[in-house]
């Protein structure tokens, strides 16, 4: 079991201990003028360019200003704006810093010269960080004449096109639906929390020992209550946070999410809550919702677009969860009587999850990097 724990630590601990990598690109057409603002996380630029000149773990404004030409050259070489299929020349303007829910971002403001005309269609071609991090996403907001359209840029979809008067809400909905599915699949802390709750679902506690469940029906309803509670809870706080009704510091949210994984996994090994795990799922699901909301909240969408993105993203998260449960439950139920499931998957897996989450908790709470 000890080897299993260390293997899981080596594989999972460096992965996505914090919010996944995103940048925020806003484009606005005003008459013949096309202007943009691009917010890029300093932590991502540090990884790509090495902004911390003195190596003290902090990026100062002086260090960031000294790297302005490098940052702009790196970023603008990975963004192309086209108006009516013709390339627009990008002219850098302001170079600023802003705080998002997950840390500091450099703000690049620019003007795009599309030949002095008002383009009927605007296309963004984007490749920032795709060679370094295939999970990176560019979240785009396009504004024209008081209306707004949104989209998500990814390695699989590096280009987006926006046309005058054309707002496909169905297309935007499916963009965020896909991102919701993707977010839950790459959100290892959310997955490990869910797995910690699912592992004992095919077992029953008799005295102080776990025994195989006798009826699939009971197992199914136990899983249904756990997943439904988690879904309802994180949907509540996802909505409240994305709509800016409630806001919590990212560090507090991410640390509490890691703590929830530790406690859920330890509860399998030293069961304190066996009959009402749905209540545990609901309580900690409230915190996980704030984690899901950080992407949408930082995008700063207009109210109508935000609601559309919220519904699509949340539906995607639920589909992602359903896929995980559908793959896990039949296999776990078939193996529940075996030594392999009870000792290796259940006990060893719970111990490994607790160890990985403990590393995440220390990193997030103390703001340190325990892994390269």
GROMACS .gro file of C-alpha atoms in nm:
model
  372
    1UNK     CA    1   0.000   0.000   0.000
    2UNK     CA    2   0.288   0.235   0.075
    3UNK     CA    3   0.417   0.200  -0.282
    4UNK     CA    4   0.069   0.278  -0.415
    5UNK     CA    5   0.052   0.596  -0.210
    6UNK     CA    6   0.391   0.718  -0.333
    7UNK     CA    7   0.303   0.635  -0.694
    8UNK     CA    8  -0.014   0.840  -0.669
    9UNK     CA    9   0.179   1.127  -0.513
   10UNK     CA   10   0.433   1.130  -0.793
   11UNK     CA   11   0.167   1.122  -1.063
   12UNK     CA   12  -0.101   1.351  -0.924
   13UNK     CA   13   0.052   1.601  -0.685
   14UNK     CA   14   0.208   1.831  -0.945
   15UNK     CA   15  -0.105   1.822  -1.160
   16UNK     CA   16  -0.353   2.103  -1.135
   17UNK     CA   17  -0.307   2.184  -0.770
   18UNK     CA   18  -0.457   2.519  -0.855
   19UNK     CA   19  -0.711   2.666  -1.096
   20UNK     CA   20  -0.649   2.556  -1.456
   21UNK     CA   21  -0.468   2.798  -1.686
   22UNK     CA   22  -0.687   3.058  -1.857
   23UNK     CA   23  -0.644   3.394  -2.025
   24UNK     CA   24  -0.918   3.650  -2.090
   25UNK     CA   25  -0.942   3.822  -2.428
   26UNK     CA   26  -1.193   4.104  -2.479
   27UNK     CA   27  -1.247   4.250  -2.828
   28UNK     CA   28  -1.465   4.553  -2.898
   29UNK     CA   29  -1.572   4.706  -3.229
   30UNK     CA   30  -1.663   5.073  -3.207
   31UNK     CA   31  -1.722   5.220  -3.551
   32UNK     CA   32  -1.406   5.163  -3.754
   33UNK     CA   33  -1.204   5.099  -3.437
   34UNK     CA   34  -1.126   4.754  -3.306
   35UNK     CA   35  -0.969   4.746  -2.962
   36UNK     CA   36  -0.871   4.464  -2.734
   37UNK     CA   37  -0.770   4.378  -2.381
   38UNK     CA   38  -0.586   4.059  -2.298
   39UNK     CA   39  -0.539   3.942  -1.936
   40UNK     CA   40  -0.270   3.674  -1.896
   41UNK     CA   41  -0.174   3.511  -1.565
   42UNK     CA   42   0.170   3.608  -1.435
   43UNK     CA   43   0.228   3.251  -1.315
   44UNK     CA   44   0.188   3.126  -1.673
   45UNK     CA   45   0.421   3.392  -1.813
   46UNK     CA   46   0.674   3.315  -1.541
   47UNK     CA   47   0.674   2.952  -1.651
   48UNK     CA   48   0.714   3.047  -2.017
   49UNK     CA   49   0.955   3.343  -1.991
   50UNK     CA   50   1.104   3.355  -1.641
   51UNK     CA   51   0.990   3.694  -1.509
   52UNK     CA   52   1.136   3.654  -1.157
   53UNK     CA   53   1.482   3.795  -1.222
   54UNK     CA   54   1.616   3.761  -0.867
   55UNK     CA   55   1.460   3.420  -0.806
   56UNK     CA   56   1.297   3.519  -0.476
   57UNK     CA   57   0.958   3.373  -0.570
   58UNK     CA   58   0.790   3.713  -0.615
   59UNK     CA   59   0.740   3.910  -0.936
   60UNK     CA   60   0.770   4.284  -0.880
   61UNK     CA   61   0.640   4.559  -1.104
   62UNK     CA   62   1.000   4.649  -1.183
   63UNK     CA   63   1.075   4.295  -1.301
   64UNK     CA   64   0.756   4.291  -1.507
   65UNK     CA   65   0.835   4.628  -1.671
   66UNK     CA   66   1.186   4.510  -1.755
   67UNK     CA   67   1.034   4.218  -1.943
   68UNK     CA   68   0.768   4.422  -2.125
   69UNK     CA   69   0.915   4.374  -2.473
   70UNK     CA   70   0.959   4.001  -2.414
   71UNK     CA   71   0.604   3.962  -2.280
   72UNK     CA   72   0.447   4.157  -2.566
   73UNK     CA   73   0.655   3.981  -2.830
   74UNK     CA   74   0.567   3.641  -2.684
   75UNK     CA   75   0.195   3.713  -2.650
   76UNK     CA   76   0.127   3.902  -2.974
   77UNK     CA   77   0.313   3.643  -3.180
   78UNK     CA   78   0.049   3.395  -3.060
   79UNK     CA   79  -0.257   3.604  -3.145
   80UNK     CA   80  -0.385   3.703  -3.487
   81UNK     CA   81  -0.692   3.917  -3.547
   82UNK     CA   82  -0.855   3.915  -3.889
   83UNK     CA   83  -1.124   4.150  -4.020
   84UNK     CA   84  -1.321   4.019  -4.317
   85UNK     CA   85  -1.050   3.754  -4.368
   86UNK     CA   86  -0.776   4.021  -4.383
   87UNK     CA   87  -0.504   4.036  -4.119
   88UNK     CA   88  -0.525   4.331  -3.879
   89UNK     CA   89  -0.208   4.496  -3.749
   90UNK     CA   90  -0.191   4.491  -3.368
   91UNK     CA   91  -0.055   4.804  -3.200
   92UNK     CA   92   0.029   4.756  -2.828
   93UNK     CA   93  -0.102   5.027  -2.596
   94UNK     CA   94  -0.126   5.000  -2.216
   95UNK     CA   95   0.076   4.752  -2.011
   96UNK     CA   96  -0.085   4.703  -1.670
   97UNK     CA   97  -0.143   4.456  -1.385
   98UNK     CA   98  -0.477   4.344  -1.244
   99UNK     CA   99  -0.591   4.097  -0.981
  100UNK     CA  100  -0.820   3.807  -1.066
  101UNK     CA  101  -0.967   3.549  -0.830
  102UNK     CA  102  -0.661   3.327  -0.872
  103UNK     CA  103  -0.380   3.582  -0.867
  104UNK     CA  104  -0.216   3.864  -1.060
  105UNK     CA  105  -0.251   3.903  -1.437
  106UNK     CA  106  -0.066   4.125  -1.683
  107UNK     CA  107  -0.311   4.336  -1.885
  108UNK     CA  108  -0.222   4.401  -2.248
  109UNK     CA  109  -0.434   4.662  -2.423
  110UNK     CA  110  -0.405   4.703  -2.797
  111UNK     CA  111  -0.562   4.849  -3.109
  112UNK     CA  112  -0.617   4.649  -3.426
  113UNK     CA  113  -0.586   4.826  -3.761
  114UNK     CA  114  -0.808   4.648  -4.013
  115UNK     CA  115  -0.752   4.894  -4.295
  116UNK     CA  116  -0.960   5.175  -4.154
  117UNK     CA  117  -1.289   5.000  -4.223
  118UNK     CA  118  -1.555   4.846  -3.999
  119UNK     CA  119  -1.521   4.470  -4.046
  120UNK     CA  120  -1.841   4.269  -4.083
  121UNK     CA  121  -1.664   3.965  -3.938
  122UNK     CA  122  -1.383   3.942  -3.685
  123UNK     CA  123  -1.178   3.628  -3.632
  124UNK     CA  124  -0.934   3.550  -3.351
  125UNK     CA  125  -0.661   3.290  -3.409
  126UNK     CA  126  -0.493   3.195  -3.081
  127UNK     CA  127  -0.206   2.970  -2.976
  128UNK     CA  128  -0.092   3.107  -2.638
  129UNK     CA  129   0.067   2.838  -2.413
  130UNK     CA  130  -0.079   2.553  -2.620
  131UNK     CA  131   0.272   2.413  -2.671
  132UNK     CA  132   0.337   2.422  -2.295
  133UNK     CA  133  -0.004   2.337  -2.149
  134UNK     CA  134  -0.269   2.158  -2.358
  135UNK     CA  135  -0.528   2.233  -2.087
  136UNK     CA  136  -0.491   2.610  -2.133
  137UNK     CA  137  -0.801   2.797  -2.250
  138UNK     CA  138  -0.856   3.144  -2.393
  139UNK     CA  139  -1.192   3.287  -2.285
  140UNK     CA  140  -1.316   3.546  -2.534
  141UNK     CA  141  -1.574   3.823  -2.508
  142UNK     CA  142  -1.663   4.007  -2.829
  143UNK     CA  143  -1.868   4.329  -2.811
  144UNK     CA  144  -2.031   4.524  -3.092
  145UNK     CA  145  -2.316   4.775  -3.077
  146UNK     CA  146  -2.411   4.693  -2.719
  147UNK     CA  147  -2.432   4.318  -2.784
  148UNK     CA  148  -2.186   4.056  -2.667
  149UNK     CA  149  -2.079   3.714  -2.786
  150UNK     CA  150  -1.853   3.470  -2.606
  151UNK     CA  151  -1.639   3.173  -2.693
  152UNK     CA  152  -1.363   2.943  -2.571
  153UNK     CA  153  -1.032   2.893  -2.753
  154UNK     CA  154  -0.846   2.565  -2.707
  155UNK     CA  155  -0.586   2.351  -2.888
  156UNK     CA  156  -0.877   2.167  -3.050
  157UNK     CA  157  -1.046   2.494  -3.147
  158UNK     CA  158  -0.779   2.766  -3.188
  159UNK     CA  159  -0.995   3.000  -3.398
  160UNK     CA  160  -1.325   3.178  -3.337
  161UNK     CA  161  -1.522   3.396  -3.577
  162UNK     CA  162  -1.775   3.662  -3.483
  163UNK     CA  163  -2.010   3.824  -3.735
  164UNK     CA  164  -2.212   4.144  -3.714
  165UNK     CA  165  -2.566   4.081  -3.595
  166UNK     CA  166  -2.500   3.709  -3.559
  167UNK     CA  167  -2.528   3.579  -3.204
  168UNK     CA  168  -2.571   3.203  -3.195
  169UNK     CA  169  -2.674   3.141  -2.839
  170UNK     CA  170  -2.700   2.769  -2.904
  171UNK     CA  171  -2.338   2.764  -3.022
  172UNK     CA  172  -2.228   2.959  -2.713
  173UNK     CA  173  -2.423   2.719  -2.491
  174UNK     CA  174  -2.245   2.417  -2.638
  175UNK     CA  175  -1.907   2.593  -2.607
  176UNK     CA  176  -1.957   2.620  -2.232
  177UNK     CA  177  -2.115   2.275  -2.212
  178UNK     CA  178  -1.793   2.128  -2.355
  179UNK     CA  179  -1.583   2.337  -2.118
  180UNK     CA  180  -1.787   2.216  -1.819
  181UNK     CA  181  -1.720   1.854  -1.915
  182UNK     CA  182  -1.353   1.932  -1.973
  183UNK     CA  183  -1.322   2.123  -1.646
  184UNK     CA  184  -1.446   1.834  -1.433
  185UNK     CA  185  -1.224   1.585  -1.617
  186UNK     CA  186  -0.907   1.791  -1.564
  187UNK     CA  187  -1.011   1.907  -1.216
  188UNK     CA  188  -0.834   1.631  -1.026
  189UNK     CA  189  -0.930   1.770  -0.686
  190UNK     CA  190  -1.299   1.756  -0.778
  191UNK     CA  191  -1.259   1.406  -0.921
  192UNK     CA  192  -1.074   1.276  -0.613
  193UNK     CA  193  -1.342   1.419  -0.384
  194UNK     CA  194  -1.611   1.245  -0.588
  195UNK     CA  195  -1.414   0.920  -0.592
  196UNK     CA  196  -1.366   0.934  -0.215
  197UNK     CA  197  -1.743   0.942  -0.180
  198UNK     CA  198  -1.801   0.670  -0.440
  199UNK     CA  199  -1.545   0.415  -0.314
  200UNK     CA  200  -1.755   0.300  -0.012
  201UNK     CA  201  -2.080   0.300  -0.210
  202UNK     CA  202  -2.049  -0.073  -0.291
  203UNK     CA  203  -1.976  -0.156   0.073
  204UNK     CA  204  -2.171  -0.139   0.399
  205UNK     CA  205  -2.034  -0.066   0.743
  206UNK     CA  206  -2.096  -0.345   0.993
  207UNK     CA  207  -1.954  -0.262   1.329
  208UNK     CA  208  -1.616  -0.110   1.246
  209UNK     CA  209  -1.558  -0.309   0.928
  210UNK     CA  210  -1.662  -0.260   0.567
  211UNK     CA  211  -1.845  -0.552   0.407
  212UNK     CA  212  -1.972  -0.604   0.049
  213UNK     CA  213  -2.315  -0.463  -0.027
  214UNK     CA  214  -2.575  -0.730  -0.101
  215UNK     CA  215  -2.808  -0.545  -0.338
  216UNK     CA  216  -2.724  -0.323  -0.633
  217UNK     CA  217  -3.043  -0.128  -0.577
  218UNK     CA  218  -2.922  -0.005  -0.238
  219UNK     CA  219  -2.585   0.084  -0.387
  220UNK     CA  220  -2.746   0.273  -0.673
  221UNK     CA  221  -2.963   0.483  -0.442
  222UNK     CA  222  -2.667   0.557  -0.217
  223UNK     CA  223  -2.470   0.685  -0.517
  224UNK     CA  224  -2.774   0.876  -0.642
  225UNK     CA  225  -2.811   1.061  -0.312
  226UNK     CA  226  -2.439   1.142  -0.291
  227UNK     CA  227  -2.408   1.268  -0.649
  228UNK     CA  228  -2.737   1.460  -0.635
  229UNK     CA  229  -2.637   1.631  -0.310
  230UNK     CA  230  -2.299   1.727  -0.452
  231UNK     CA  231  -2.463   1.854  -0.772
  232UNK     CA  232  -2.728   2.062  -0.597
  233UNK     CA  233  -2.474   2.215  -0.359
  234UNK     CA  234  -2.212   2.316  -0.613
  235UNK     CA  235  -2.484   2.441  -0.851
  236UNK     CA  236  -2.604   2.679  -0.579
  237UNK     CA  237  -2.267   2.834  -0.509
  238UNK     CA  238  -2.156   2.822  -0.873
  239UNK     CA  239  -2.459   3.036  -0.958
  240UNK     CA  240  -2.417   3.274  -0.665
  241UNK     CA  241  -2.044   3.323  -0.727
  242UNK     CA  242  -2.068   3.356  -1.105
  243UNK     CA  243  -2.345   3.615  -1.066
  244UNK     CA  244  -2.124   3.803  -0.815
  245UNK     CA  245  -2.372   3.760  -0.530
  246UNK     CA  246  -2.105   3.599  -0.310
  247UNK     CA  247  -1.727   3.621  -0.349
  248UNK     CA  248  -1.463   3.432  -0.152
  249UNK     CA  249  -1.083   3.454  -0.180
  250UNK     CA  250  -0.944   3.200  -0.425
  251UNK     CA  251  -0.679   3.082  -0.179
  252UNK     CA  252  -0.942   3.006   0.086
  253UNK     CA  253  -1.164   2.823  -0.164
  254UNK     CA  254  -0.883   2.614  -0.312
  255UNK     CA  255  -0.746   2.526   0.033
  256UNK     CA  256  -1.088   2.419   0.158
  257UNK     CA  257  -1.143   2.206  -0.153
  258UNK     CA  258  -0.816   2.025  -0.080
  259UNK     CA  259  -0.921   1.982   0.286
  260UNK     CA  260  -1.254   1.833   0.173
  261UNK     CA  261  -1.069   1.569  -0.028
  262UNK     CA  262  -0.847   1.481   0.270
  263UNK     CA  263  -1.142   1.444   0.508
  264UNK     CA  264  -1.356   1.246   0.263
  265UNK     CA  265  -1.072   1.000   0.197
  266UNK     CA  266  -0.985   0.962   0.567
  267UNK     CA  267  -1.350   0.897   0.643
  268UNK     CA  268  -1.320   0.578   0.437
  269UNK     CA  269  -1.027   0.458   0.649
  270UNK     CA  270  -1.161   0.578   0.984
  271UNK     CA  271  -1.536   0.600   0.924
  272UNK     CA  272  -1.713   0.864   1.127
  273UNK     CA  273  -1.989   0.935   0.875
  274UNK     CA  274  -2.117   0.626   0.697
  275UNK     CA  275  -2.494   0.660   0.677
  276UNK     CA  276  -2.518   1.023   0.570
  277UNK     CA  277  -2.237   1.069   0.324
  278UNK     CA  278  -2.482   1.266   0.110
  279UNK     CA  279  -2.472   1.536   0.380
  280UNK     CA  280  -2.091   1.546   0.355
  281UNK     CA  281  -2.123   1.572  -0.024
  282UNK     CA  282  -2.364   1.863   0.011
  283UNK     CA  283  -2.160   2.053   0.270
  284UNK     CA  284  -1.834   2.036   0.078
  285UNK     CA  285  -2.010   2.067  -0.257
  286UNK     CA  286  -2.093   2.424  -0.159
  287UNK     CA  287  -1.721   2.502  -0.152
  288UNK     CA  288  -1.648   2.316  -0.476
  289UNK     CA  289  -1.905   2.537  -0.649
  290UNK     CA  290  -1.690   2.842  -0.581
  291UNK     CA  291  -1.401   2.663  -0.750
  292UNK     CA  292  -1.612   2.592  -1.059
  293UNK     CA  293  -1.730   2.954  -1.070
  294UNK     CA  294  -1.387   3.116  -1.085
  295UNK     CA  295  -1.359   3.072  -1.462
  296UNK     CA  296  -1.694   3.233  -1.539
  297UNK     CA  297  -1.664   3.510  -1.282
  298UNK     CA  298  -1.327   3.628  -1.412
  299UNK     CA  299  -1.455   3.646  -1.770
  300UNK     CA  300  -1.672   3.945  -1.674
  301UNK     CA  301  -1.959   3.863  -1.909
  302UNK     CA  302  -2.266   4.083  -1.947
  303UNK     CA  303  -2.559   3.952  -1.747
  304UNK     CA  304  -2.737   3.779  -2.037
  305UNK     CA  305  -2.425   3.606  -2.165
  306UNK     CA  306  -2.322   3.509  -1.815
  307UNK     CA  307  -2.651   3.332  -1.752
  308UNK     CA  308  -2.613   3.136  -2.076
  309UNK     CA  309  -2.254   3.045  -1.993
  310UNK     CA  310  -2.355   2.950  -1.639
  311UNK     CA  311  -2.627   2.708  -1.751
  312UNK     CA  312  -2.408   2.551  -2.020
  313UNK     CA  313  -2.101   2.519  -1.799
  314UNK     CA  314  -2.299   2.370  -1.510
  315UNK     CA  315  -2.470   2.119  -1.743
  316UNK     CA  316  -2.128   2.019  -1.873
  317UNK     CA  317  -1.998   1.961  -1.521
  318UNK     CA  318  -2.294   1.734  -1.451
  319UNK     CA  319  -2.238   1.537  -1.773
  320UNK     CA  320  -1.872   1.496  -1.681
  321UNK     CA  321  -1.966   1.367  -1.336
  322UNK     CA  322  -2.222   1.129  -1.484
  323UNK     CA  323  -1.960   0.983  -1.717
  324UNK     CA  324  -1.726   0.917  -1.422
  325UNK     CA  325  -2.000   0.755  -1.213
  326UNK     CA  326  -2.124   0.543  -1.504
  327UNK     CA  327  -1.774   0.408  -1.566
  328UNK     CA  328  -1.692   0.348  -1.199
  329UNK     CA  329  -2.006   0.201  -1.044
  330UNK     CA  330  -2.055  -0.122  -1.248
  331UNK     CA  331  -1.687  -0.216  -1.218
  332UNK     CA  332  -1.674  -0.140  -0.845
  333UNK     CA  333  -1.990  -0.340  -0.779
  334UNK     CA  334  -1.855  -0.639  -0.973
  335UNK     CA  335  -1.527  -0.630  -0.775
  336UNK     CA  336  -1.670  -0.543  -0.432
  337UNK     CA  337  -1.620  -0.891  -0.282
  338UNK     CA  338  -1.261  -0.926  -0.399
  339UNK     CA  339  -0.952  -0.869  -0.191
  340UNK     CA  340  -0.822  -0.647  -0.471
  341UNK     CA  341  -1.108  -0.399  -0.438
  342UNK     CA  342  -1.129  -0.393  -0.060
  343UNK     CA  343  -0.755  -0.373   0.011
  344UNK     CA  344  -0.599  -0.214  -0.297
  345UNK     CA  345  -0.869   0.003  -0.453
  346UNK     CA  346  -1.068   0.101  -0.144
  347UNK     CA  347  -0.810   0.113   0.136
  348UNK     CA  348  -0.502   0.184  -0.077
  349UNK     CA  349  -0.687   0.425  -0.300
  350UNK     CA  350  -0.831   0.619  -0.007
  351UNK     CA  351  -0.487   0.646   0.155
  352UNK     CA  352  -0.334   0.764  -0.173
  353UNK     CA  353  -0.607   1.024  -0.223
  354UNK     CA  354  -0.562   1.156   0.132
  355UNK     CA  355  -0.185   1.184   0.081
  356UNK     CA  356  -0.214   1.366  -0.251
  357UNK     CA  357  -0.478   1.606  -0.117
  358UNK     CA  358  -0.264   1.675   0.192
  359UNK     CA  359   0.015   1.796  -0.038
  360UNK     CA  360  -0.232   2.018  -0.223
  361UNK     CA  361  -0.362   2.154   0.107
  362UNK     CA  362  -0.013   2.247   0.225
  363UNK     CA  363   0.069   2.412  -0.109
  364UNK     CA  364  -0.251   2.613  -0.123
  365UNK     CA  365  -0.276   2.713   0.243
  366UNK     CA  366   0.090   2.809   0.276
  367UNK     CA  367   0.135   2.932  -0.083
  368UNK     CA  368   0.442   2.716  -0.136
  369UNK     CA  369   0.547   2.474  -0.410
  370UNK     CA  370   0.630   2.133  -0.269
  371UNK     CA  371   0.672   1.982  -0.614
  372UNK     CA  372   0.871   2.113  -0.911
   0.00000   0.00000   0.00000
